[in-house]
Amino acid sequence: MSRVDLKVDLNGLTLKNPVTVASGTFGFGREFTDYLDLNILGGIMVKGLTLEERKGNPTPRVSETPMGMINSVGLQNPGVEYFVKEELPFLKQFDTKVIVNINGNTIEEYCKIAEILSKTSVDSMELNISCPNVKRGGVSFGREPEMVYEVTNKVRQYCDKHLIVKLSPNVKDIKEIAIAAEKGGADCISLINTVIGMAIDIENQTTVLARGMGGLSGPAIKPIAVRMVYEAANSVSIPVIGMGGIMNYRDAIEFFLAGANAISIGTANLINPWVAREVIDGIKEYIKTKGYGSIKEIIGKVRIPSL
Amino acid sequence: MNKNYICKIVHNTEITAGIHKIVIEKPKDLGKVKAGQFFNLKSGEEEYPLLRRPISVSIIDDETLTFLINKVGKGTMLLCSKNKGEYIDILGPLGNGFNLDIEKNNVLVVGGGMGVAPLLELVKQLSLKDDIDIKVMLGYSDIPFMVEDFKEFVDDLIVASEKKEFDYKGYVTEPLKQELQNKKYDHIFACGPKPMLKVVKNLGEENDIPVQLLMEERMACGMGACLVCTCKVKKGEDDWNYVRTCKEGPVFYGEEVIFDE
Ligand SMILES: Cc1cc2nc3c(=O)[nH]c(=O)nc-3n(C[C@H](O)[C@H](O)[C@H](O)COP(=O)(O)OP(=O)(O)OC[C@H]3O[C@@H](n4cnc5c(N)ncnc54)[C@H](O)[C@@H]3O)c2cc1C
Ligand SMILES: Cc1cc2nc3c(=O)[nH]c(=O)nc-3n(C[C@H](O)[C@H](O)[C@H](O)COP(=O)(O)O)c2cc1C
Ligand code: FES
């Protein structure tokens, strides 16, 4: 049987296979070496970083929901400088792409981080625009196309690496947001981030999470994610990394068919830390069984029966 | 390298209303498991419920691991409904476990409610040490359980219950206060509800005794990846930090932990 070509080019970033792990669900990779050979991954999106260390939110920070979980970690992270010194050398030992998720409360903060990381060996930056914009009264940067364009465009001037913009699903029209990111200079987009949710403890009549609301992830959001990836992929010409509720290779294939060039596994890592291996093997098998030679042949292949 | 195992259940009984003792075959290549460590258990057959459930190991034998599980929700119900001969998917051992490398040997072990479960292996291991003096104090809201199991390893044991008259009626922290006045202890180990742990921490500080607390927090991965399970601890003189209960804990020294109101 012929070999299956899993390589994908994300507009300047080549992944040996299209399977990455999502920011915030894989730490800085260290915890996973007991379960998984990190060399098999297409890429690792590390925990979201900010300029300064962040302590994060009080607990409870998690609530399980039907086929999902709501988290409010609050971007707890040791800061970008610490990452570069203490975590990056570890990650660079592996034959995989290191993609750094960057976060800020102001455009200046985003730019500063991009500038710092441009001087390091990271392979790509993933701009998380779900953060609150303090200058606009805490509304997320990712909410309005104008703000998405502005932050992407500014960061682009400081980022000498491959740049991914990660879209929030908590928006009116994902197509406009995707287009704004492309126009702003993104090399690639990734989506979706978590869907804002809330859970209430009816005994105590309080929210389950100390902070009230949080981000819903897991299989519960998969249909929303697939739809948004489909819409975004059909609106822009840059590549798309799809994510949201991927638990196995079948879920991953849905995203490729919807138009994703690569995928990212999030919550599933928290349940089966070796799941990425199973997804990679499953994708390979699917491609073979369907008689294709490469992953590229199925990207965006979905047909809508009535159209 | 792997820490994931599918283990056969060799025994499952309800030891008291709502609490099951589940014994599973211990995987041959499982590394050393320490008292106070836990496993993250898959409760459903397929993907539901989504997250694993953290459960402390209660007894570690050559051939088996024993868990005590309180049915409080869907995950623990499902786990307890599994029959002998069926299998459980476990991840672990996880967390740090108790530090048994203690110098002096007048030891007090305090448990409250389901918190008594992980203390059994601890007491077993402590009882194997030379020149050790162990007193166990167990507190329950109602009917005591596992008392006989503890008596296998220690003679000096008292039982407190809020509802029934045993050795003491009320919170276990009351006879604990008394005990600390009567005798000088070198070390306290405790597991139980947060309010109890807070009292134990304070008593430890007042009496200048090191305290090890096994803390509970809501978890997802249980292996240090997601940062949802944090515990607030002291950092230097006047700063604090959130650390992972599943990785840096679940056992913390009382002097480290900051209990918020
Ligand atoms: C380190 C550690 C050790 C534990 N050891 C034991 C043990 O030996 N025996 C035992 O009976 N229980 C133990 N628990 C508590 C046990 O994990 C919870 O009771 C269980 O997860 C509840 O799941 P559920 O689906 O039945 O309840 P649900 O309320 O339906 O659970 C909903 C969600 O909340 C989480 N959750 C609910 N209560 C708790 C809790 N008290 N602690 C942590 N997460 C919770 C669940 O994991 C799940 O994600 C331990 C918890 C921790 C953190
Ligand atoms: C615990 C947790 C922490 C997360 N932290 C981040 C983060 O720091 N930055 C970010 O862009 N996304 C973060 N995410 C979102 C994920 O990267 C991903 O976009 C989302 O969870 C959807 O994928 P999933 O359903 O497969 O988890 C986090 C998700 C979870 C569950
Ligand atoms: S539960 Fe994920 S870090 Fe502790």
Tab-separated table of N, CA and C in Angstrom, chain A residues 1-62:
chain	number	residue	atom	x	y	z
A	1	MET	N	0.846	-1.206	0.000
A	1	MET	CA	0.000	0.000	0.000
A	1	MET	C	0.879	1.254	0.000
A	2	SER	N	0.476	2.216	-0.775
A	2	SER	CA	1.276	3.433	-0.882
A	2	SER	C	1.230	4.238	0.419
A	3	ARG	N	2.205	5.088	0.580
A	3	ARG	CA	2.255	5.914	1.774
A	3	ARG	C	1.223	7.044	1.701
A	4	VAL	N	0.786	7.452	2.870
A	4	VAL	CA	-0.179	8.546	2.929
A	4	VAL	C	0.567	9.838	3.249
A	5	ASP	N	0.333	10.860	2.471
A	5	ASP	CA	1.004	12.133	2.689
A	5	ASP	C	0.158	13.014	3.611
A	6	LEU	N	0.671	13.209	4.817
A	6	LEU	CA	-0.096	13.987	5.793
A	6	LEU	C	0.407	15.423	5.927
A	7	LYS	N	1.437	15.748	5.179
A	7	LYS	CA	2.046	17.072	5.334
A	7	LYS	C	1.075	18.182	4.908
A	8	VAL	N	1.048	19.263	5.686
A	8	VAL	CA	0.238	20.414	5.273
A	8	VAL	C	1.060	21.699	5.370
A	9	ASP	N	0.798	22.600	4.450
A	9	ASP	CA	1.488	23.887	4.469
A	9	ASP	C	0.476	24.952	4.874
A	10	LEU	N	0.752	25.606	5.995
A	10	LEU	CA	-0.177	26.625	6.484
A	10	LEU	C	0.303	28.015	6.083
A	11	ASN	N	0.686	28.163	4.842
A	11	ASN	CA	1.057	29.491	4.360
A	11	ASN	C	2.328	29.984	5.042
A	12	GLY	N	3.347	29.151	4.996
A	12	GLY	CA	4.618	29.544	5.597
A	12	GLY	C	5.008	28.724	6.813
A	13	LEU	N	4.141	27.901	7.266
A	13	LEU	CA	4.447	26.986	8.373
A	13	LEU	C	4.066	25.582	7.902
A	14	THR	N	5.072	24.721	7.785
A	14	THR	CA	4.791	23.365	7.317
A	14	THR	C	4.704	22.412	8.495
A	15	LEU	N	3.584	21.721	8.587
A	15	LEU	CA	3.417	20.720	9.643
A	15	LEU	C	3.581	19.346	9.011
A	16	LYS	N	4.267	18.448	9.698
A	16	LYS	CA	4.464	17.113	9.110
A	16	LYS	C	3.169	16.320	9.074
A	17	ASN	N	2.267	16.676	9.965
A	17	ASN	CA	0.903	16.138	9.882
A	17	ASN	C	-0.021	17.204	10.422
A	18	PRO	N	-1.312	17.121	10.122
A	18	PRO	CA	-2.208	18.241	10.434
A	18	PRO	C	-2.769	18.229	11.847
A	19	VAL	N	-2.154	17.449	12.748
A	19	VAL	CA	-2.714	17.334	14.094
A	19	VAL	C	-1.873	18.119	15.098
A	20	THR	N	-2.524	19.102	15.712
A	20	THR	CA	-1.874	19.898	16.752
A	20	THR	C	-2.692	19.763	18.035
A	21	VAL	N	-2.119	20.265	19.125
A	21	VAL	CA	-2.845	20.256	20.395
A	21	VAL	C	-3.121	21.695	20.804
A	22	ALA	N	-4.317	21.926	21.361
A	22	ALA	CA	-4.809	23.292	21.541
A	22	ALA	C	-4.273	23.962	22.801
A	23	SER	N	-4.129	25.250	22.696
A	23	SER	CA	-3.623	26.066	23.794
A	23	SER	C	-4.452	25.900	25.065
A	24	GLY	N	-3.746	25.743	26.176
A	24	GLY	CA	-4.409	25.671	27.473
A	24	GLY	C	-4.797	24.268	27.890
A	25	THR	N	-4.655	23.323	26.971
A	25	THR	CA	-5.020	21.947	27.299
A	25	THR	C	-3.800	21.038	27.262
A	26	PHE	N	-2.628	21.623	27.041
A	26	PHE	CA	-1.422	20.820	26.892
A	26	PHE	C	-0.267	21.412	27.695
A	27	GLY	N	-0.564	22.375	28.567
A	27	GLY	CA	0.485	23.031	29.347
A	27	GLY	C	1.608	23.483	28.445
A	28	PHE	N	2.852	23.196	28.870
A	28	PHE	CA	4.010	23.425	28.007
A	28	PHE	C	4.577	22.077	27.563
A	29	GLY	N	3.698	21.091	27.533
A	29	GLY	CA	4.076	19.785	26.999
A	29	GLY	C	4.673	18.808	27.978
A	30	ARG	N	5.277	19.322	29.052
A	30	ARG	CA	6.031	18.441	29.948
A	30	ARG	C	5.203	17.296	30.512
A	31	GLU	N	3.975	17.612	30.933
A	31	GLU	CA	3.148	16.617	31.614
A	31	GLU	C	2.770	15.459	30.706
A	32	PHE	N	2.910	15.644	29.394
A	32	PHE	CA	2.408	14.641	28.463
A	32	PHE	C	3.434	13.589	28.062
A	33	THR	N	4.704	13.823	28.452
A	33	THR	CA	5.736	12.887	27.995
A	33	THR	C	5.556	11.490	28.582
A	34	ASP	N	4.805	11.377	29.662
A	34	ASP	CA	4.510	10.054	30.219
A	34	ASP	C	3.549	9.262	29.338
A	35	TYR	N	2.837	9.964	28.458
A	35	TYR	CA	1.748	9.312	27.739
A	35	TYR	C	1.906	9.315	26.225
A	36	LEU	N	2.752	10.215	25.737
A	36	LEU	CA	2.767	10.480	24.305
A	36	LEU	C	4.167	10.900	23.881
A	37	ASP	N	4.594	10.449	22.704
A	37	ASP	CA	5.855	10.908	22.145
A	37	ASP	C	5.565	12.226	21.423
A	38	LEU	N	6.066	13.326	21.978
A	38	LEU	CA	5.725	14.636	21.422
A	38	LEU	C	6.228	14.803	19.978
A	39	ASN	N	7.187	13.979	19.592
A	39	ASN	CA	7.713	14.066	18.223
A	39	ASN	C	6.679	13.715	17.151
A	40	ILE	N	5.628	13.033	17.531
A	40	ILE	CA	4.649	12.635	16.506
A	40	ILE	C	3.689	13.774	16.163
A	41	LEU	N	3.666	14.833	16.985
A	41	LEU	CA	2.676	15.893	16.774
A	41	LEU	C	3.058	16.831	15.630
A	42	GLY	N	2.053	17.301	14.912
A	42	GLY	CA	2.293	18.319	13.896
A	42	GLY	C	2.737	19.622	14.537
A	43	GLY	N	2.122	19.965	15.651
A	43	GLY	CA	2.486	21.183	16.359
A	43	GLY	C	1.892	21.212	17.749
A	44	ILE	N	2.488	22.051	18.588
A	44	ILE	CA	1.989	22.223	19.954
A	44	ILE	C	1.665	23.695	20.171
A	45	MET	N	0.413	23.988	20.496
A	45	MET	CA	0.048	25.346	20.875
A	45	MET	C	0.149	25.413	22.390
A	46	VAL	N	1.084	26.205	22.869
A	46	VAL	CA	1.319	26.210	24.306
A	46	VAL	C	0.296	27.080	25.032
A	47	LYS	N	0.244	26.897	26.338
A	47	LYS	CA	-0.658	27.675	27.196
A	47	LYS	C	-0.524	29.173	26.905
A	48	GLY	N	-1.631	29.873	26.880
A	48	GLY	CA	-1.626	31.295	26.568
A	48	GLY	C	-0.685	32.094	27.460
A	49	LEU	N	0.135	32.932	26.837
A	49	LEU	CA	1.095	33.744	27.588
A	49	LEU	C	0.703	35.207	27.573
A	50	THR	N	1.065	35.884	28.653
A	50	THR	CA	0.912	37.337	28.718
A	50	THR	C	2.299	37.928	28.992
A	51	LEU	N	2.400	39.230	28.897
A	51	LEU	CA	3.683	39.905	29.098
A	51	LEU	C	4.218	39.615	30.501
A	52	GLU	N	3.363	39.848	31.482
A	52	GLU	CA	3.741	39.587	32.870
A	52	GLU	C	3.068	38.302	33.318
A	53	GLU	N	3.592	37.737	34.399
A	53	GLU	CA	2.969	36.572	35.014
A	53	GLU	C	1.515	36.887	35.378
A	54	ARG	N	0.623	35.900	35.235
A	54	ARG	CA	-0.760	36.087	35.713
A	54	ARG	C	-1.128	34.963	36.656
A	55	LYS	N	-1.765	35.338	37.744
A	55	LYS	CA	-2.113	34.339	38.749
A	55	LYS	C	-3.388	33.581	38.404
A	56	GLY	N	-4.243	34.203	37.637
A	56	GLY	CA	-5.472	33.534	37.250
A	56	GLY	C	-6.596	33.760	38.235
A	57	ASN	N	-7.710	33.075	38.010
A	57	ASN	CA	-8.930	33.280	38.782
A	57	ASN	C	-8.990	32.374	40.004
A	58	PRO	N	-9.843	32.772	40.986
A	58	PRO	CA	-10.071	31.874	42.126
A	58	PRO	C	-10.830	30.608	41.694
A	59	THR	N	-10.806	29.587	42.552
A	59	THR	CA	-11.527	28.351	42.264
A	59	THR	C	-12.921	28.418	42.876
A	60	PRO	N	-13.881	27.628	42.437
A	60	PRO	CA	-13.820	26.653	41.364
A	60	PRO	C	-13.629	27.311	39.985
A	61	ARG	N	-12.772	26.659	39.207
A	61	ARG	CA	-12.483	27.128	37.857
A	61	ARG	C	-13.067	26.208	36.802
A	62	VAL	N	-13.734	25.156	37.224
A	62	VAL	CA	-14.251	24.218	36.227
A	62	VAL	C	-15.619	23.704	36.624
